[in-house]
PDB file of C-alpha atoms in Angstrom:
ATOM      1  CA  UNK E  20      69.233 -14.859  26.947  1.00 66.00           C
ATOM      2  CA  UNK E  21      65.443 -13.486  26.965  1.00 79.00           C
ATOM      3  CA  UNK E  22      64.546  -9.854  27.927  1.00 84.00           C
ATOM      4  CA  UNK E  23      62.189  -9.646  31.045  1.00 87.00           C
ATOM      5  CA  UNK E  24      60.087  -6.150  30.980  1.00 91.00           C
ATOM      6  CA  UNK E  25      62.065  -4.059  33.780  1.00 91.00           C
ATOM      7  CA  UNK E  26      58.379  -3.191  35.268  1.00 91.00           C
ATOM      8  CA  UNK E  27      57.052  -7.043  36.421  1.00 93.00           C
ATOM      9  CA  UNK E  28      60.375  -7.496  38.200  1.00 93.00           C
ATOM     10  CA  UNK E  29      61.242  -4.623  39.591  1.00 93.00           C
ATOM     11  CA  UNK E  30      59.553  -1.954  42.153  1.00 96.00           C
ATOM     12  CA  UNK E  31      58.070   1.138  40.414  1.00 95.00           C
ATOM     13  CA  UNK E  32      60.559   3.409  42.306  1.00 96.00           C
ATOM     14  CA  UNK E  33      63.782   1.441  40.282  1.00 95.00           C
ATOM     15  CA  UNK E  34      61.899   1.515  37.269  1.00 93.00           C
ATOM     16  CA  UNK E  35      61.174   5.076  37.919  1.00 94.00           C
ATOM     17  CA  UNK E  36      64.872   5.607  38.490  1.00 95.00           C
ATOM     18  CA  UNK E  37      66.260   3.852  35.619  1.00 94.00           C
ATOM     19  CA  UNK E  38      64.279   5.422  32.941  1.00 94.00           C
ATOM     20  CA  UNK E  39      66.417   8.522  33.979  1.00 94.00           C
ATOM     21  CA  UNK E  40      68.900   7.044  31.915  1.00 93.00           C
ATOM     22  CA  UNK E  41      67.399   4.437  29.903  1.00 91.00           C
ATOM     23  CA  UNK E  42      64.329   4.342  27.827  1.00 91.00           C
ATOM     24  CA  UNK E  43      63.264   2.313  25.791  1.00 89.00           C
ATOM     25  CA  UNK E  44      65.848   0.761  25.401  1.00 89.00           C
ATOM     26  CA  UNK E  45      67.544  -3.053  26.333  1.00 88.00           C
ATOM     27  CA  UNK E  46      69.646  -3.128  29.098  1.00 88.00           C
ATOM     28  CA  UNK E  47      71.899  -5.969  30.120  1.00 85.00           C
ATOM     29  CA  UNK E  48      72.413  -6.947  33.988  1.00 84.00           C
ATOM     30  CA  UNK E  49      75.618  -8.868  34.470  1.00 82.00           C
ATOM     31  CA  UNK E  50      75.119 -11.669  36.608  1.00 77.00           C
ATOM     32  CA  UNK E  51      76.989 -11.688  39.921  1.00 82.00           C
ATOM     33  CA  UNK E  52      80.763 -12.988  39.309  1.00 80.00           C
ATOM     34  CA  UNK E  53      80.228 -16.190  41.824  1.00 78.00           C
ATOM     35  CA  UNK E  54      76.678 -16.648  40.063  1.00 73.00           C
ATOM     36  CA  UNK E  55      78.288 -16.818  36.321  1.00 70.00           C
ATOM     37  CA  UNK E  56      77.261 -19.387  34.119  1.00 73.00           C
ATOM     38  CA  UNK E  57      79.359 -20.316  31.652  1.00 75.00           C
ATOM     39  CA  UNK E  58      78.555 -21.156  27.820  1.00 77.00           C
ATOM     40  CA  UNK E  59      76.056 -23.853  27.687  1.00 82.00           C
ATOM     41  CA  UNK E  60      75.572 -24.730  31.190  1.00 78.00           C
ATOM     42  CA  UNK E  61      71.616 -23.347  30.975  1.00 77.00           C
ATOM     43  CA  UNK E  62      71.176 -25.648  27.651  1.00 86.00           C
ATOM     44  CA  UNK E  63      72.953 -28.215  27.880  1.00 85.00           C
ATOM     45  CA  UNK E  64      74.913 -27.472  24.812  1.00 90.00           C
ATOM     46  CA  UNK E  65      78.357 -27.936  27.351  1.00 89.00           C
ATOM     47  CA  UNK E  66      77.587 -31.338  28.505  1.00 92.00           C
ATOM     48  CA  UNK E  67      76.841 -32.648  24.613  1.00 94.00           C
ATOM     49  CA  UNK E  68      80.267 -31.092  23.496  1.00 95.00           C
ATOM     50  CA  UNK E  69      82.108 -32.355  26.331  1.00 94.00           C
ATOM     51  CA  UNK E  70      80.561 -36.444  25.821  1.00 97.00           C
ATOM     52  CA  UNK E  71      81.230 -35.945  22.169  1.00 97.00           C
ATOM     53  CA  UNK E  72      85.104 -34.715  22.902  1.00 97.00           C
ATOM     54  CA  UNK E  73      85.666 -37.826  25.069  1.00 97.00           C
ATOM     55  CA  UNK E  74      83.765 -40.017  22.624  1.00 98.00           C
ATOM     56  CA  UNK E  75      86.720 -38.386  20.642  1.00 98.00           C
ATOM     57  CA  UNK E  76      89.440 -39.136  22.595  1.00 97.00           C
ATOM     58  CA  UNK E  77      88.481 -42.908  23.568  1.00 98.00           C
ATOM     59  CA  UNK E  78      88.372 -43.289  19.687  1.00 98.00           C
ATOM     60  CA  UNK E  79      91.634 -41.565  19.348  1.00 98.00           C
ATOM     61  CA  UNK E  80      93.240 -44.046  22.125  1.00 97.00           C
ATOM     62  CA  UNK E  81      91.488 -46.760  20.676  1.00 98.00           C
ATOM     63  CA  UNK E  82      93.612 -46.660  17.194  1.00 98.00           C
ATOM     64  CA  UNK E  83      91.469 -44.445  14.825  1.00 98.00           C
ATOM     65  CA  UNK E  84      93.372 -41.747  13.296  1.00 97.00           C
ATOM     66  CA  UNK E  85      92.562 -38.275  13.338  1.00 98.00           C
ATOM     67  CA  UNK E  86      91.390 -38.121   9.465  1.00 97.00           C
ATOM     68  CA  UNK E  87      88.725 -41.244  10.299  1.00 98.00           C
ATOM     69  CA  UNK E  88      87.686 -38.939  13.537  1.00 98.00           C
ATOM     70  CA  UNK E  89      87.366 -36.102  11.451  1.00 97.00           C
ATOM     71  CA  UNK E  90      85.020 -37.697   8.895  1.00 97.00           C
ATOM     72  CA  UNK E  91      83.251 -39.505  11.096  1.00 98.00           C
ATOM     73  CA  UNK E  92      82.362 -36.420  13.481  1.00 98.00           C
ATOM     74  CA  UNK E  93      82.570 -33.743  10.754  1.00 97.00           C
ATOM     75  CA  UNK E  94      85.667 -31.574  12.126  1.00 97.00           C
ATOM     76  CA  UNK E  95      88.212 -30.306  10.787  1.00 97.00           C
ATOM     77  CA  UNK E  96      91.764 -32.568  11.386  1.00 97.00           C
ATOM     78  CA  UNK E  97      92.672 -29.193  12.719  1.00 97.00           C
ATOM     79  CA  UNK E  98      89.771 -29.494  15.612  1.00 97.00           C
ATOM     80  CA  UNK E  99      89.975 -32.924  15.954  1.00 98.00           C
ATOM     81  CA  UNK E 100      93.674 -32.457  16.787  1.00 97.00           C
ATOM     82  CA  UNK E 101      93.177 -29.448  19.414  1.00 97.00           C
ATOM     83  CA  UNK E 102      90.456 -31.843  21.211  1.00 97.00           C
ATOM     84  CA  UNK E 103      92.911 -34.866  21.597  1.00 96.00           C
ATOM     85  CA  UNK E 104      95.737 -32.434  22.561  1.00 94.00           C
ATOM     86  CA  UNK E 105      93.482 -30.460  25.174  1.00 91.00           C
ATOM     87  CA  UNK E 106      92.501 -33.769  27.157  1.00 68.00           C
TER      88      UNK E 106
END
């Protein structure tokens, strides 16, 4: 998340208005419920985990055991376990 100056977005009046209770300060704007993103969906950081969890999985199907998964994606046996279980 990166903090936009209140006064480039947003007319002088709201500003104005605002700094009757804030100032100074950050303040946090909740995006609308139907405009939510959720973890990772801005970076990309969702789409890597979820490839690397079916990578997982195939591997899982495919006869490696969850100890060789572990090592081989540095997880727990615990983690590598929840994955498999979840899909």
């Amino acid at each position: 998340m990166r903090y936009i100056n209140a006064s480039v977005v947003l007319p002088e009046e709201l500003v104005e208005q605002l700094q009757e209770y804030v100032q100074g300060e950050y303040l946090y704007i909740p995006a609308r419920k139907n405009e939510f993103k959720v973890w990772g969906e801005l970076s990309g950081a969702r789409k890597e985990i979820n490839k690397r969890n079916d990578a997982i999985v195939d591997a899982y199907l495919s006869g490696a055991s969850v100890e060789e998964l572990s090592e081989a994606f540095f997880l727990s046996t615990y983690a590598i376990r929840k994955i498999i279980y979840q899909k």
